[in-house]
Amino acid sequence: MKVYLETYGCTLNQADSDIMGGILRHAGFRVARRPGGADVVVLNTCTVKGRTENKIISRIEALGKQGKRIVVAGCLSINKKRVRDACPEAVLVHPGAVSFIADAVRDAAAGKIAEYRERAAKEGLPRIFTKPILRIPIQEGCVGNCHFCQTKLARPYLMSYSPGWIRSWVEEGVRKGAKEIQLTGMDSGAYGLDIGTDLAALLGEVRKVKGDVRIRLGMINPGHAKKMLPKLLDIFEDRKFYKFFHLPVQTGSEKVRKEMNRAHSVADFRAVVRAIRKRFPDACISTDIIVGYPTETESDFLETVRLVKEVRPDIVNLSKFASRRGTKAAELREIATDIVKRRSTELSAIVRMVGAEKNREYEGRKMEMLVLEKGNGKQEYGWKGRASNYKQVCVLGKAKIGERVDARIIGSNHGSLFGKRI
Ligand code: SF4
């Protein structure tokens, strides 16, 4: 039987798809490259934004009309009614129940309506990975309770994998040719709080793994980062670790931060970024910002603008507030769409300007990069990869995937650096 896996959302969800693919192959299913030839389609879904949810629901309806047997996994599976309205026969697999994916596919193929909610450990499960990048989930769930977040409802419990398992996955990845390891979770900073350890201890363990790899650490809340900063910065001295820090702040207004119930202050975010840049002047800082939170006034918005202009993050994942079912924020009256749109447009222009200015500072510099993929063929830059601070570099000249090359940066835009191999 052929199964097609379609993945939406964050790196953690992609890591879950790697596990589901591994289980299906292990169970004798063939994982198809395209939905056309598949008997069953598994949609590993995301529910972080309303727009994404609507897109996935339309996809489920379209596949249902084509007579496809469907399994809906991932965070949207918590919204059974909406999924079943779109496809009454869909089999549901909750994020914690991916180990039952083979049973779910058999049910779908047999036209049996079923739902898998039971959480089961993902340690020891087979996985598929496409060289040179290996995604490793280190935890899921979090200890926060942000009022806008529906992901928390889909993955409500903090679950950290044991350091031993994570180390063995990294070692296995290196043996199998991984050149980049992405350690991922819903909040890496919460790692280990449920098993009597913490992120710094885990990274200390992981860095002992022999091998020429680069490690990218996933999103970490500024509150957690602040608590373990000295240890974290010492560990990041190891050249294995990309000098890349993804620290969501969500707003520049302390008032809105409290109303969002974020477990860190805006000042914490500033302090963490300052300390990181003091140790690693070239560090790449990425953050997430929501504009238009229902309680956001014009002056709150201007505080967010000021924060971006002052801290100058390299990357800002900007979202317009979208009310998510079941969250506290969904009970609040929303701001008029045109105001939210205007704020989002204003801030994204500033974000692009800051990104472009920061990248321009690299022009003329020699940078080492890890080649990770072929360019898209549209441009003359044949290869794409990451510098030691995880900045994207598109490079001219001969190279091959997994190779470390030196490049002279000859151009840039807000999202990428352009280089010539030297
Ligand atoms: S920390 Fe907040 S935003 Fe992040 S997953 Fe938890 S509840 Fe959601």
Coordinates of C-alpha atoms and ligand atoms in Angstrom, one line a residue:
M1 CA 0.0 0.0 0.0
K2 CA 1.3 3.5 -0.9
V3 CA 1.0 6.4 1.6
Y4 CA 1.6 10.1 0.9
L5 CA 2.8 12.3 3.8
E6 CA 2.0 16.0 3.5
T7 CA 3.4 18.2 6.3
Y8 CA 2.5 21.7 7.4
G9 CA 3.9 23.9 10.2
C10 CA 6.9 24.0 12.4
T11 CA 10.1 22.0 12.6
L12 CA 8.6 19.9 15.4
N13 CA 5.8 18.9 13.1
Q14 CA 8.2 18.0 10.4
A15 CA 10.2 15.9 12.9
D16 CA 6.9 14.1 13.7
S17 CA 6.5 13.4 9.9
D18 CA 10.0 12.0 9.8
I19 CA 8.9 9.6 12.6
M20 CA 5.6 8.7 10.9
G21 CA 7.5 8.0 7.7
G22 CA 9.9 5.8 9.5
I23 CA 7.1 3.8 11.2
L24 CA 5.1 3.4 7.9
R25 CA 8.2 2.2 6.1
H26 CA 9.0 -0.2 8.9
A27 CA 5.4 -1.5 8.7
G28 CA 5.9 -2.3 5.0
F29 CA 4.1 0.7 3.5
R30 CA 5.6 2.6 0.6
V31 CA 5.9 6.3 1.2
A32 CA 4.9 8.0 -2.1
R33 CA 6.5 11.1 -3.5
R34 CA 3.2 12.5 -4.8
P35 CA -0.4 12.2 -3.6
G36 CA -1.6 11.1 -7.0
G37 CA -0.3 7.5 -6.7
A38 CA -1.2 7.1 -3.0
D39 CA -3.9 4.9 -1.5
V40 CA -3.9 6.9 1.7
V41 CA -2.9 10.6 2.3
V42 CA -1.6 11.6 5.7
L43 CA -1.9 15.3 6.4
N44 CA 0.3 16.4 9.3
T45 CA -1.4 19.6 10.1
C46 CA -0.8 22.9 11.8
T47 CA -3.2 25.2 13.5
V48 CA -1.1 28.2 14.6
K49 CA -2.8 30.6 12.2
G50 CA -6.4 30.8 11.0
R51 CA -5.2 31.2 7.4
T52 CA -3.2 27.9 7.6
E53 CA -6.1 26.1 9.1
N54 CA -8.5 27.3 6.4
K55 CA -6.0 26.2 3.7
I56 CA -5.7 22.7 5.2
I57 CA -9.5 22.3 5.5
S58 CA -9.8 23.2 1.8
R59 CA -7.1 20.6 1.1
I60 CA -9.0 18.0 3.1
E61 CA -12.2 18.8 1.2
A62 CA -10.4 18.6 -2.2
L63 CA -8.8 15.2 -1.4
G64 CA -12.1 13.9 -0.1
K65 CA -13.8 14.9 -3.4
Q66 CA -11.1 13.0 -5.2
G67 CA -12.1 9.9 -3.2
K68 CA -8.8 9.8 -1.3
R69 CA -8.6 8.0 2.1
I70 CA -7.4 10.6 4.6
V71 CA -5.6 10.6 7.9
V72 CA -5.4 13.9 9.7
A73 CA -2.5 14.2 12.2
G74 CA -0.9 17.1 13.9
C75 CA -2.4 20.1 15.8
L76 CA -5.6 20.5 13.7
S77 CA -6.7 17.0 14.8
I78 CA -7.9 18.6 18.1
N79 CA -10.6 20.3 16.1
K80 CA -12.6 17.1 15.3
K81 CA -15.8 18.9 14.3
R82 CA -14.2 21.1 11.6
V83 CA -12.2 18.2 10.2
R84 CA -15.1 15.8 10.1
D85 CA -17.3 18.5 8.5
A86 CA -14.7 18.6 5.7
C87 CA -14.3 14.8 5.5
P88 CA -16.6 12.6 7.6
E89 CA -14.4 9.5 7.1
A90 CA -11.1 11.1 8.1
V91 CA -9.0 9.2 10.7
L92 CA -7.6 11.4 13.4
V93 CA -4.2 11.1 15.0
H94 CA -3.4 13.5 17.8
P95 CA 0.2 14.9 18.0
G96 CA 1.1 12.7 21.0
A97 CA -0.2 9.5 19.2
V98 CA 2.1 9.4 16.1
S99 CA 3.3 5.9 17.1
F100 CA -0.2 4.6 16.0
I101 CA 0.1 6.0 12.5
A102 CA 0.3 2.5 10.8
D103 CA -2.9 1.4 12.5
A104 CA -4.5 4.7 11.5
V105 CA -3.5 4.2 7.8
R106 CA -4.9 0.7 7.9
D107 CA -8.2 2.0 9.3
A108 CA -8.4 4.7 6.6
A109 CA -7.7 2.3 3.9
A110 CA -10.5 0.0 5.2
G111 CA -12.8 3.0 5.4
K112 CA -13.0 2.6 9.2
I113 CA -13.6 5.9 11.1
A114 CA -11.2 6.1 14.1
E115 CA -9.4 8.6 16.4
Y116 CA -6.0 8.0 18.1
R117 CA -5.5 10.3 21.1
E118 CA -3.4 8.1 23.4
R119 CA 0.0 9.7 24.1
A120 CA 2.9 7.3 23.6
A121 CA 6.6 8.0 23.9
K122 CA 8.4 8.7 20.6
E123 CA 11.8 7.4 21.8
G124 CA 13.1 4.5 19.9
L125 CA 10.7 5.0 17.0
P126 CA 12.2 4.7 13.5
R127 CA 12.4 7.8 11.4
I128 CA 13.3 8.8 7.9
F129 CA 15.6 11.7 7.1
T130 CA 16.8 13.4 4.0
K131 CA 20.5 14.1 4.1
P132 CA 22.1 16.5 5.0
I133 CA 19.5 17.8 7.5
L134 CA 18.3 15.8 10.5
R135 CA 15.4 17.1 12.6
I136 CA 15.4 15.9 16.2
P137 CA 12.5 16.7 18.6
I138 CA 13.9 17.2 22.1
Q139 CA 10.6 18.0 23.7
E140 CA 7.0 19.1 23.1
G141 CA 4.5 21.0 25.1
C142 CA 5.6 23.9 27.3
V143 CA 5.2 25.5 30.7
G144 CA 3.6 28.6 29.3
N145 CA 0.0 29.6 28.9
C146 CA -0.1 32.4 26.4
H147 CA -3.6 33.6 25.9
F148 CA -3.4 33.6 22.0
C149 CA -1.9 30.1 21.6
Q150 CA -3.9 27.2 20.3
T151 CA -0.8 25.0 19.9
K152 CA -0.8 24.6 23.7
L153 CA -4.3 23.0 23.4
A154 CA -3.0 20.5 20.8
R155 CA 0.2 19.7 22.7
P156 CA -0.9 20.4 26.3
Y157 CA 1.7 18.4 28.3
L158 CA 5.5 19.1 28.6
M159 CA 7.2 16.0 27.4
S160 CA 11.0 15.9 27.2
Y161 CA 13.0 13.1 25.6
S162 CA 15.8 11.6 27.6
P163 CA 19.3 13.1 27.0
G164 CA 20.5 9.5 26.2
W165 CA 18.0 9.1 23.4
I166 CA 18.7 12.5 21.9
R167 CA 22.4 11.8 22.0
S168 CA 21.9 8.5 20.3
W169 CA 19.7 10.1 17.6
V170 CA 22.5 12.7 17.0
E171 CA 25.1 9.9 16.8
E172 CA 22.9 7.9 14.4
G173 CA 22.4 11.0 12.3
V174 CA 26.1 11.7 12.0
R175 CA 26.8 8.0 11.1
K176 CA 24.1 8.3 8.4
G177 CA 25.7 11.5 6.9
A178 CA 23.7 14.3 8.6
K179 CA 25.7 17.6 8.3
E180 CA 23.1 19.8 10.1
I181 CA 21.1 18.8 13.2
Q182 CA 18.0 20.8 14.0
L183 CA 17.1 20.3 17.7
T184 CA 13.5 21.3 17.8
G185 CA 10.6 21.6 20.2
M186 CA 7.7 23.8 21.1
D187 CA 9.9 25.7 23.6
S188 CA 13.4 24.3 23.8
G189 CA 13.9 26.4 27.0
A190 CA 11.4 24.2 28.8
Y191 CA 13.4 21.1 28.0
G192 CA 14.0 18.8 30.9
L193 CA 11.8 20.6 33.5
D194 CA 9.7 17.4 33.6
I195 CA 12.6 15.0 33.9
G196 CA 14.9 16.7 36.4
T197 CA 17.4 18.2 33.9
D198 CA 17.6 21.3 31.6
L199 CA 18.6 22.5 28.1
A200 CA 22.1 23.5 29.1
A201 CA 22.8 19.9 30.4
L202 CA 21.4 18.4 27.2
L203 CA 23.5 20.6 24.9
G204 CA 26.5 19.8 27.0
E205 CA 25.8 16.2 26.3
V206 CA 25.1 16.7 22.6
R207 CA 28.2 18.6 21.9
K208 CA 30.3 15.6 23.0
V209 CA 29.2 13.8 19.9
K210 CA 32.1 13.3 17.5
G211 CA 31.5 14.5 13.9
D212 CA 31.6 17.4 11.6
V213 CA 28.1 18.7 12.1
R214 CA 26.4 22.0 12.7
I215 CA 23.6 22.2 15.3
R216 CA 20.7 24.6 15.2
L217 CA 18.8 25.1 18.4
G218 CA 15.0 25.7 18.0
M219 CA 12.9 28.3 19.6
I220 CA 13.6 29.2 23.2
N221 CA 11.5 31.6 25.3
P222 CA 13.5 34.6 26.6
G223 CA 12.5 33.8 30.1
H224 CA 14.1 30.4 30.0
A225 CA 17.1 31.7 28.1
K226 CA 17.7 34.3 30.8
K227 CA 17.8 31.7 33.6
M228 CA 20.5 29.6 31.9
L229 CA 22.3 32.3 29.9
P230 CA 25.9 32.0 31.2
K231 CA 26.0 28.2 30.7
L232 CA 24.2 28.5 27.3
L233 CA 26.7 31.1 26.0
D234 CA 29.7 28.9 27.2
I235 CA 28.3 25.9 25.3
F236 CA 27.6 28.0 22.2
E237 CA 31.4 28.8 22.1
D238 CA 31.6 25.3 20.5
R239 CA 31.8 25.8 16.7
K240 CA 29.3 23.0 16.3
F241 CA 26.5 25.4 17.3
Y242 CA 25.2 27.9 14.8
K243 CA 25.3 31.3 16.5
F244 CA 21.6 31.5 15.9
F245 CA 19.0 32.4 18.6
H246 CA 15.3 32.2 18.0
L247 CA 13.7 34.2 20.9
P248 CA 10.0 35.1 20.4
V249 CA 9.1 38.4 22.1
Q250 CA 5.6 38.8 20.5
T251 CA 5.3 42.5 21.5
G252 CA 7.4 45.5 22.5
S253 CA 4.7 46.7 25.0
E254 CA 5.1 45.4 28.5
K255 CA 1.3 46.1 29.0
V256 CA 0.4 43.8 26.1
R257 CA 3.0 41.3 27.1
K258 CA 1.2 40.9 30.5
E259 CA -2.2 40.7 28.8
M260 CA -0.8 38.0 26.5
N261 CA 0.3 36.2 29.7
R262 CA 3.8 35.7 28.3
A263 CA 6.2 34.3 30.9
H264 CA 9.0 36.8 30.3
S265 CA 9.2 40.6 30.2
V266 CA 10.2 42.7 27.2
A267 CA 13.2 43.8 29.3
D268 CA 14.2 40.1 29.6
F269 CA 14.3 39.9 25.8
R270 CA 16.4 43.0 25.5
A271 CA 18.8 41.8 28.2
V272 CA 19.2 38.3 26.6
V273 CA 19.9 39.8 23.2
R274 CA 22.4 42.2 24.6
A275 CA 24.3 39.4 26.4
I276 CA 24.3 37.2 23.3
R277 CA 25.7 40.0 21.1
K278 CA 28.3 40.9 23.7
R279 CA 29.6 37.3 23.5
F280 CA 28.9 36.7 19.8
P281 CA 28.8 40.0 17.9
D282 CA 27.8 38.2 14.7
A283 CA 25.0 36.2 16.3
C284 CA 21.8 36.0 14.2
I285 CA 18.8 37.0 16.3
S286 CA 15.3 35.8 15.2
T287 CA 12.1 36.7 16.9
D288 CA 8.3 36.4 16.5
I289 CA 5.9 39.3 16.8
I290 CA 2.2 39.5 16.7
V291 CA 0.6 42.8 15.7
G292 CA -3.1 43.6 16.4
Y293 CA -3.5 41.7 19.7
P294 CA -7.0 42.8 20.9
T295 CA -5.7 45.0 23.7
E296 CA -2.9 46.6 21.6
T297 CA -3.3 50.4 21.4
E298 CA -1.6 52.7 19.0
S299 CA 1.0 53.5 21.6
D300 CA 1.5 49.8 22.4
F301 CA 2.2 49.3 18.7
L302 CA 4.7 52.1 18.6
E303 CA 6.5 50.4 21.5
T304 CA 6.9 47.3 19.3
V305 CA 8.2 49.5 16.4
R306 CA 10.7 51.1 18.8
L307 CA 11.8 47.7 20.0
V308 CA 12.5 46.5 16.5
K309 CA 14.4 49.7 15.6
E310 CA 16.4 49.5 18.8
V311 CA 17.2 45.8 19.0
R312 CA 17.4 45.3 15.2
P313 CA 16.7 41.6 15.1
D314 CA 18.0 39.9 11.9
I315 CA 14.8 38.0 11.4
V316 CA 11.2 38.8 12.5
N317 CA 8.4 36.3 11.9
L318 CA 5.6 38.8 11.8
S319 CA 2.0 37.7 12.3
K320 CA -1.3 39.5 12.4
F321 CA -3.4 38.5 15.4
A322 CA -5.9 35.8 14.6
S323 CA -8.4 34.6 17.1
R324 CA -7.9 30.9 17.8
R325 CA -10.8 28.8 19.1
G326 CA -10.6 27.7 22.7
T327 CA -8.0 30.4 23.6
K328 CA -8.5 33.1 26.2
A329 CA -7.8 35.8 23.6
A330 CA -10.7 34.5 21.5
E331 CA -13.0 35.9 24.1
L332 CA -11.6 39.5 23.5
R333 CA -13.1 42.0 21.0
E334 CA -10.8 42.2 18.0
I335 CA -9.3 45.4 16.6
A336 CA -10.6 46.5 13.2
T337 CA -9.0 44.6 10.3
D338 CA -7.8 47.8 8.5
I339 CA -5.9 49.0 11.6
V340 CA -4.3 45.6 12.0
K341 CA -3.4 45.5 8.3
R342 CA -1.9 49.0 8.5
R343 CA 0.2 48.2 11.5
S344 CA 1.4 44.9 9.9
T345 CA 2.3 46.7 6.7
E346 CA 4.2 49.5 8.6
L347 CA 6.1 47.0 10.8
S348 CA 7.0 44.6 8.0
A349 CA 8.5 47.5 6.0
I350 CA 10.7 48.3 9.1
V351 CA 11.6 44.6 9.5
R352 CA 12.7 44.3 5.9
M353 CA 14.7 47.6 6.1
V354 CA 16.5 46.4 9.3
G355 CA 17.1 43.0 7.7
A356 CA 18.6 44.5 4.6
E357 CA 20.8 47.0 6.6
K358 CA 22.1 44.2 8.8
N359 CA 22.9 41.9 5.8
R360 CA 24.6 44.7 3.9
E361 CA 27.2 44.8 6.7
Y362 CA 28.4 41.4 5.5
E363 CA 29.3 42.5 2.0
G364 CA 33.0 42.1 1.2
R365 CA 33.5 39.7 4.1
K366 CA 34.8 36.1 3.7
M367 CA 32.4 33.6 5.3
E368 CA 32.5 29.9 5.7
M369 CA 29.2 28.2 4.8
L370 CA 27.7 24.7 4.9
V371 CA 26.2 23.8 1.5
L372 CA 22.7 22.4 2.1
E373 CA 20.8 22.4 -1.1
K374 CA 20.9 23.2 -4.8
G375 CA 19.7 26.7 -5.8
N376 CA 16.2 27.0 -7.4
G377 CA 17.7 27.3 -10.8
K378 CA 16.1 30.7 -11.4
Q379 CA 19.2 32.6 -10.3
E380 CA 22.8 32.0 -11.3
Y381 CA 23.5 31.2 -7.7
G382 CA 23.8 27.4 -7.9
W383 CA 23.9 26.5 -4.3
K384 CA 22.3 27.5 -1.0
G385 CA 23.5 27.0 2.6
R386 CA 24.1 28.5 6.0
A387 CA 26.9 30.5 7.5
S388 CA 28.1 29.9 11.0
N389 CA 25.4 32.2 12.3
Y390 CA 22.7 30.4 10.2
K391 CA 22.4 33.3 7.8
Q392 CA 21.3 32.0 4.4
V393 CA 24.0 32.3 1.8
C394 CA 23.4 31.7 -2.0
V395 CA 26.7 30.9 -3.6
L396 CA 28.2 31.0 -7.1
G397 CA 30.8 28.4 -8.1
K398 CA 31.2 24.7 -7.8
A399 CA 30.1 23.0 -4.6
K400 CA 28.3 19.9 -3.3
I401 CA 25.7 19.3 -0.7
G402 CA 27.2 18.7 2.8
E403 CA 30.5 20.5 1.9
R404 CA 32.0 23.4 3.9
V405 CA 33.1 26.2 1.5
D406 CA 34.5 29.7 1.9
A407 CA 32.7 32.5 0.1
R408 CA 33.3 36.2 -0.5
I409 CA 30.0 38.0 0.1
I410 CA 29.3 40.2 -3.0
G411 CA 25.6 41.1 -2.4
S412 CA 22.6 40.9 -0.1
N413 CA 19.0 41.5 0.5
H414 CA 16.8 41.5 3.6
G415 CA 16.7 37.7 3.7
S416 CA 19.9 36.4 2.1
L417 CA 23.6 36.9 1.5
F418 CA 25.0 36.3 -2.0
G419 CA 28.5 35.0 -2.3
K420 CA 31.2 33.8 -4.7
R421 CA 33.1 30.7 -3.8
I422 CA 36.8 31.4 -3.0
Ligands
SF4_1 S1 5.1 29.2 25.3 FE1 3.2 30.2 24.8 S2 3.2 30.5 22.6 FE2 4.7 29.0 23.1 S3 3.8 27.0 22.8 FE3 3.6 27.6 25.0 S4 1.6 28.6 25.2 FE4 2.1 28.5 23.0

